[in-house]
Amino acid sequence: MQKERKLIIAGNWKMNKTVAEAVDLVNDLKLSLAPIKEVDIVVCPPYTALSEVSKAMIQSNLRLGAQNMSEQNSGAFTGEIAAGMLKEFSVRYVILGHSERRQYQKESDELIAKKALAAHLASLKPIICVGELLAEREAGLMEQVLETQVRGSLAGLSKEQMEETILAYEPVWAIGTGRTATAAQAQEAHAFIRGLLVKMFDENVARRVRIQYGGSVKGANARELMSQPDVDGALVGGASLEARSFADIIKNSI
Ligand code: PEP
């Protein structure tokens, strides 16, 4: 499949996997995904497994991401992890503003924007998640919600930083529910987000930014989703926890 932008497919393991399980999974992924060059492949284990997974990934085409980070660089912030600490394990990407963190940790767009700036200052590429709730979609508020989240979460980024930022459109009603957005729904939301990037930055930036779709992506629906012109990859939860299902998504996307 010829795409304008290189696909980026990331697995968000959330609060799953012991260190040993994480290393096993990455070793299996290394074997099955070794020949693939067409997709940027990222795995995001829990913090506790970053060190060993990072070692297991050396000389592979897999890249390491974290699931969150602090907006602070250091200091008295109990339980937090700074960008510089992630860099020690060769982490290159960091998921910010996942809907679970927006919901359970009450993360605001303002906080996410601060984290995004801190990530860029440490040369980490943020994967910034946005997406509407089912009630918001049904009330016809999807565009309004996305505009607020996109403008708020990207506030203060330069054009150069924006080009190194990945967005993930994750309709909350599709996350972990088995209910995937149709390819047309995903394309509509992605095109809307790209249009916002034109207004906020410019055409060139908007053309370069990769926008992932997230929400019950599996091998069976990956091809149709990835074939949409404005869908540039996937952020995968459940199906990234097993090598076979994650590899299927990647293989079916190219
Ligand atoms: C996610 O949590 O980002 C996600 C998309 O989960 P799932 O693939 O399980 O819907």
Short mmCIF file of C-alpha atoms and ligand atoms in Angstrom, two decimals:
data_model
loop_
_atom_site.label_atom_id
_atom_site.label_comp_id
_atom_site.label_asym_id
_atom_site.label_seq_id
_atom_site.Cartn_x
_atom_site.Cartn_y
_atom_site.Cartn_z
CA MET A 1 0.00 0.00 0.00
CA GLN A 2 1.59 3.30 -1.12
CA LYS A 3 1.07 6.01 1.49
CA GLU A 4 1.99 9.69 1.52
CA ARG A 5 3.42 9.37 5.03
CA LYS A 6 5.27 6.41 6.53
CA LEU A 7 2.92 4.36 8.69
CA ILE A 8 3.59 4.28 12.41
CA ILE A 9 2.01 1.48 14.43
CA ALA A 10 2.45 1.51 18.19
CA GLY A 11 1.46 -1.02 20.83
CA ASN A 12 0.31 0.35 24.17
CA TRP A 13 0.72 -2.47 26.67
CA LYS A 14 -0.87 -0.40 29.45
CA MET A 15 -0.53 -1.96 32.94
CA ASN A 16 0.27 -5.44 31.64
CA LYS A 17 3.34 -7.70 31.47
CA THR A 18 5.98 -8.62 34.00
CA VAL A 19 9.55 -7.95 32.90
CA ALA A 20 9.96 -11.59 31.79
CA GLU A 21 6.68 -11.53 29.83
CA ALA A 22 7.62 -8.24 28.21
CA VAL A 23 11.00 -9.58 27.06
CA ASP A 24 9.35 -12.73 25.69
CA LEU A 25 6.86 -10.65 23.72
CA VAL A 26 9.52 -8.41 22.26
CA ASN A 27 11.65 -11.40 21.29
CA ASP A 28 8.67 -12.92 19.47
CA LEU A 29 7.95 -9.61 17.73
CA LYS A 30 11.57 -9.32 16.66
CA LEU A 31 11.33 -12.67 14.93
CA SER A 32 8.07 -12.08 13.12
CA LEU A 33 8.60 -8.42 12.18
CA ALA A 34 12.31 -8.47 11.31
CA PRO A 35 11.96 -7.91 7.55
CA ILE A 36 9.52 -5.00 7.80
CA LYS A 37 10.89 -1.61 6.84
CA GLU A 38 7.74 0.08 5.56
CA VAL A 39 6.31 0.80 9.01
CA ASP A 40 7.73 2.51 12.09
CA ILE A 41 6.98 -0.08 14.79
CA VAL A 42 6.84 1.09 18.38
CA VAL A 43 6.13 -0.81 21.58
CA CYS A 44 5.22 0.95 24.83
CA PRO A 45 5.72 -1.36 27.83
CA PRO A 46 5.14 -0.29 31.43
CA TYR A 47 8.01 1.70 32.98
CA THR A 48 9.20 -1.34 34.94
CA ALA A 49 10.03 -3.25 31.76
CA LEU A 50 11.67 -0.41 29.79
CA SER A 51 15.21 -1.33 30.75
CA GLU A 52 15.06 -5.00 29.77
CA VAL A 53 12.90 -4.43 26.70
CA SER A 54 15.33 -1.76 25.55
CA LYS A 55 18.19 -4.29 25.75
CA ALA A 56 16.14 -6.96 23.98
CA MET A 57 15.41 -4.54 21.11
CA ILE A 58 19.00 -3.68 20.26
CA GLN A 59 19.68 -4.16 16.54
CA SER A 60 16.03 -4.65 15.70
CA ASN A 61 13.54 -2.57 13.73
CA LEU A 62 11.44 -2.07 16.87
CA ARG A 63 11.45 1.25 18.69
CA LEU A 64 10.68 1.95 22.31
CA GLY A 65 7.97 4.20 23.69
CA ALA A 66 6.70 5.06 27.16
CA GLN A 67 3.06 5.42 28.16
CA ASN A 68 3.35 8.73 29.99
CA MET A 69 5.85 11.13 31.55
CA SER A 70 5.96 14.15 33.83
CA GLU A 71 5.97 17.71 32.58
CA GLN A 72 8.70 18.37 35.18
CA ASN A 73 12.40 17.65 34.73
CA SER A 74 13.23 16.56 38.29
CA GLY A 75 12.43 17.27 41.90
CA ALA A 76 9.87 16.50 44.58
CA PHE A 77 7.19 14.85 42.44
CA THR A 78 6.62 11.49 44.08
CA GLY A 79 5.80 8.69 41.69
CA GLU A 80 6.57 10.70 38.55
CA ILE A 81 9.05 9.88 35.77
CA ALA A 82 10.89 12.59 33.81
CA ALA A 83 11.75 12.64 30.11
CA GLY A 84 15.46 12.47 30.91
CA MET A 85 14.90 9.22 32.81
CA LEU A 86 13.16 7.69 29.80
CA LYS A 87 16.06 8.71 27.60
CA GLU A 88 18.35 6.52 29.71
CA PHE A 89 16.59 3.51 28.18
CA SER A 90 16.71 4.79 24.60
CA VAL A 91 13.01 5.61 24.66
CA ARG A 92 12.11 7.58 21.53
CA TYR A 93 8.35 8.04 21.80
CA VAL A 94 5.97 8.84 24.61
CA ILE A 95 2.18 8.51 24.64
CA LEU A 96 0.60 11.62 26.14
CA GLY A 97 -3.01 12.33 27.05
CA HIS A 98 -4.34 8.83 26.56
CA SER A 99 -8.08 8.85 27.29
CA GLU A 100 -7.50 6.64 30.33
CA ARG A 101 -5.21 9.29 31.79
CA ARG A 102 -7.63 12.06 30.82
CA GLN A 103 -10.41 10.09 32.57
CA TYR A 104 -8.73 8.57 35.65
CA GLN A 105 -5.94 11.07 36.32
CA LYS A 106 -7.99 14.05 35.11
CA GLU A 107 -5.23 15.16 32.77
CA SER A 108 -6.12 18.43 31.05
CA ASP A 109 -5.18 19.68 27.61
CA GLU A 110 -3.03 22.30 29.33
CA LEU A 111 -1.04 19.66 31.21
CA ILE A 112 -0.67 17.55 28.07
CA ALA A 113 0.70 20.58 26.19
CA LYS A 114 3.30 21.10 28.94
CA LYS A 115 4.29 17.44 28.74
CA ALA A 116 4.57 17.65 24.96
CA LEU A 117 6.95 20.60 25.23
CA ALA A 118 9.02 18.77 27.86
CA ALA A 119 9.14 15.71 25.62
CA HIS A 120 10.41 17.74 22.67
CA LEU A 121 13.04 19.46 24.81
CA ALA A 122 14.37 15.94 25.57
CA SER A 123 14.09 14.90 21.89
CA LEU A 124 11.29 12.45 22.58
CA LYS A 125 8.50 12.27 20.03
CA PRO A 126 5.10 12.63 21.70
CA ILE A 127 2.13 10.58 20.55
CA ILE A 128 -0.73 12.85 21.63
CA CYS A 129 -4.15 11.22 21.97
CA VAL A 130 -7.46 12.95 21.30
CA GLY A 131 -10.95 11.57 20.91
CA GLU A 132 -14.59 12.13 21.74
CA LEU A 133 -16.89 10.21 24.09
CA LEU A 134 -19.89 8.38 22.67
CA ALA A 135 -22.30 10.90 24.22
CA GLU A 136 -20.36 13.74 22.62
CA ARG A 137 -20.47 12.08 19.18
CA GLU A 138 -24.19 11.40 19.53
CA ALA A 139 -24.80 15.01 20.52
CA GLY A 140 -23.06 16.16 17.33
CA LEU A 141 -20.10 17.54 19.28
CA MET A 142 -17.29 15.47 17.79
CA GLU A 143 -15.65 18.33 15.88
CA GLN A 144 -15.98 20.75 18.78
CA VAL A 145 -14.39 18.26 21.21
CA LEU A 146 -11.58 17.41 18.82
CA GLU A 147 -10.87 21.08 18.13
CA THR A 148 -10.65 21.89 21.84
CA GLN A 149 -8.37 18.93 22.53
CA VAL A 150 -6.13 19.47 19.50
CA ARG A 151 -5.73 23.22 20.05
CA GLY A 152 -5.23 22.79 23.80
CA SER A 153 -2.85 19.83 23.71
CA LEU A 154 -0.64 21.33 20.99
CA ALA A 155 -0.53 24.84 22.44
CA GLY A 156 2.94 26.36 22.30
CA LEU A 157 4.51 23.83 19.90
CA SER A 158 6.62 25.28 17.10
CA LYS A 159 6.15 24.12 13.51
CA GLU A 160 9.32 22.04 13.80
CA GLN A 161 8.10 20.41 16.99
CA MET A 162 4.70 19.74 15.46
CA GLU A 163 6.27 17.89 12.55
CA GLU A 164 7.96 15.58 15.08
CA THR A 165 4.69 15.01 16.94
CA ILE A 166 2.33 12.12 16.24
CA LEU A 167 -1.38 12.48 16.85
CA ALA A 168 -3.64 9.56 17.71
CA TYR A 169 -7.36 9.87 17.05
CA GLU A 170 -8.93 7.49 19.54
CA PRO A 171 -12.71 7.73 19.85
CA VAL A 172 -13.22 6.76 23.47
CA TRP A 173 -16.21 4.56 22.59
CA ALA A 174 -13.95 2.39 20.44
CA ILE A 175 -11.18 1.79 22.98
CA GLY A 176 -11.18 -1.72 24.39
CA THR A 177 -14.82 -2.19 23.41
CA GLY A 178 -14.44 -4.22 20.23
CA ARG A 179 -16.46 -1.47 18.52
CA THR A 180 -14.17 -0.03 15.85
CA ALA A 181 -14.89 3.22 14.06
CA THR A 182 -15.72 2.53 10.44
CA ALA A 183 -13.01 3.45 7.99
CA ALA A 184 -15.20 6.34 6.83
CA GLN A 185 -15.67 7.62 10.41
CA ALA A 186 -11.92 7.42 11.02
CA GLN A 187 -11.12 9.21 7.75
CA GLU A 188 -13.63 11.96 8.50
CA ALA A 189 -12.12 12.64 11.93
CA HIS A 190 -8.54 12.45 10.65
CA ALA A 191 -9.28 14.85 7.79
CA PHE A 192 -10.89 17.23 10.26
CA ILE A 193 -7.80 17.09 12.51
CA ARG A 194 -5.48 17.66 9.56
CA GLY A 195 -7.58 20.67 8.58
CA LEU A 196 -7.08 22.06 12.07
CA LEU A 197 -3.32 21.64 11.68
CA VAL A 198 -3.46 23.74 8.51
CA LYS A 199 -5.18 26.51 10.46
CA MET A 200 -2.89 26.23 13.50
CA PHE A 201 0.41 25.71 11.63
CA ASP A 202 0.44 25.57 7.82
CA GLU A 203 -0.19 23.26 4.87
CA ASN A 204 3.31 21.81 4.90
CA VAL A 205 3.20 20.91 8.57
CA ALA A 206 -0.28 19.45 8.22
CA ARG A 207 0.86 17.34 5.29
CA ARG A 208 3.78 15.89 7.24
CA VAL A 209 2.15 15.07 10.59
CA ARG A 210 1.18 11.44 11.08
CA ILE A 211 -2.21 10.74 12.60
CA GLN A 212 -2.80 7.27 14.03
CA TYR A 213 -6.20 5.70 14.53
CA GLY A 214 -6.80 3.87 17.81
CA GLY A 215 -9.78 1.86 19.01
CA SER A 216 -10.16 -1.91 18.70
CA VAL A 217 -7.74 -2.23 15.77
CA LYS A 218 -7.13 -5.87 14.82
CA GLY A 219 -5.62 -7.78 11.93
CA ALA A 220 -9.05 -8.07 10.34
CA ASN A 221 -9.79 -4.34 10.16
CA ALA A 222 -6.27 -2.91 9.82
CA ARG A 223 -6.09 -2.94 6.03
CA GLU A 224 -9.27 -0.98 5.48
CA LEU A 225 -8.45 1.57 8.17
CA MET A 226 -4.85 2.06 6.99
CA SER A 227 -5.96 2.50 3.39
CA GLN A 228 -7.73 5.75 4.26
CA PRO A 229 -5.75 8.73 2.95
CA ASP A 230 -5.45 10.53 6.29
CA VAL A 231 -4.90 7.46 8.48
CA ASP A 232 -1.14 7.06 8.97
CA GLY A 233 -0.94 4.21 11.43
CA ALA A 234 -2.50 2.79 14.54
CA LEU A 235 -2.26 2.96 18.29
CA VAL A 236 -3.14 -0.54 19.48
CA GLY A 237 -4.11 -1.64 22.98
CA GLY A 238 -5.49 -5.14 23.47
CA ALA A 239 -4.21 -6.63 20.24
CA SER A 240 -0.65 -5.49 21.01
CA LEU A 241 -0.40 -7.84 23.98
CA GLU A 242 0.24 -10.90 21.82
CA ALA A 243 2.91 -11.12 19.15
CA ARG A 244 0.66 -12.83 16.64
CA SER A 245 -2.18 -10.30 16.76
CA PHE A 246 0.14 -7.26 16.76
CA ALA A 247 2.21 -8.67 13.90
CA ASP A 248 -0.99 -9.39 11.92
CA ILE A 249 -2.01 -5.74 12.17
CA ILE A 250 1.37 -4.60 10.88
CA LYS A 251 1.55 -7.18 8.08
CA ASN A 252 -2.00 -6.42 6.97
CA SER A 253 -1.24 -2.70 6.83
CA ILE A 254 1.46 -2.86 4.18
C1 PEP B 1 -5.81 2.20 23.36
O1 PEP B 1 -5.91 1.98 24.54
O2 PEP B 1 -5.13 3.14 22.96
C2 PEP B 1 -6.53 1.33 22.44
C3 PEP B 1 -6.69 1.74 21.22
O3 PEP B 1 -6.99 0.13 22.95
P1 PEP B 1 -7.70 -1.05 22.13
O4 PEP B 1 -6.86 -1.30 20.90
O5 PEP B 1 -7.71 -2.20 23.06
O6 PEP B 1 -9.06 -0.57 21.77
#
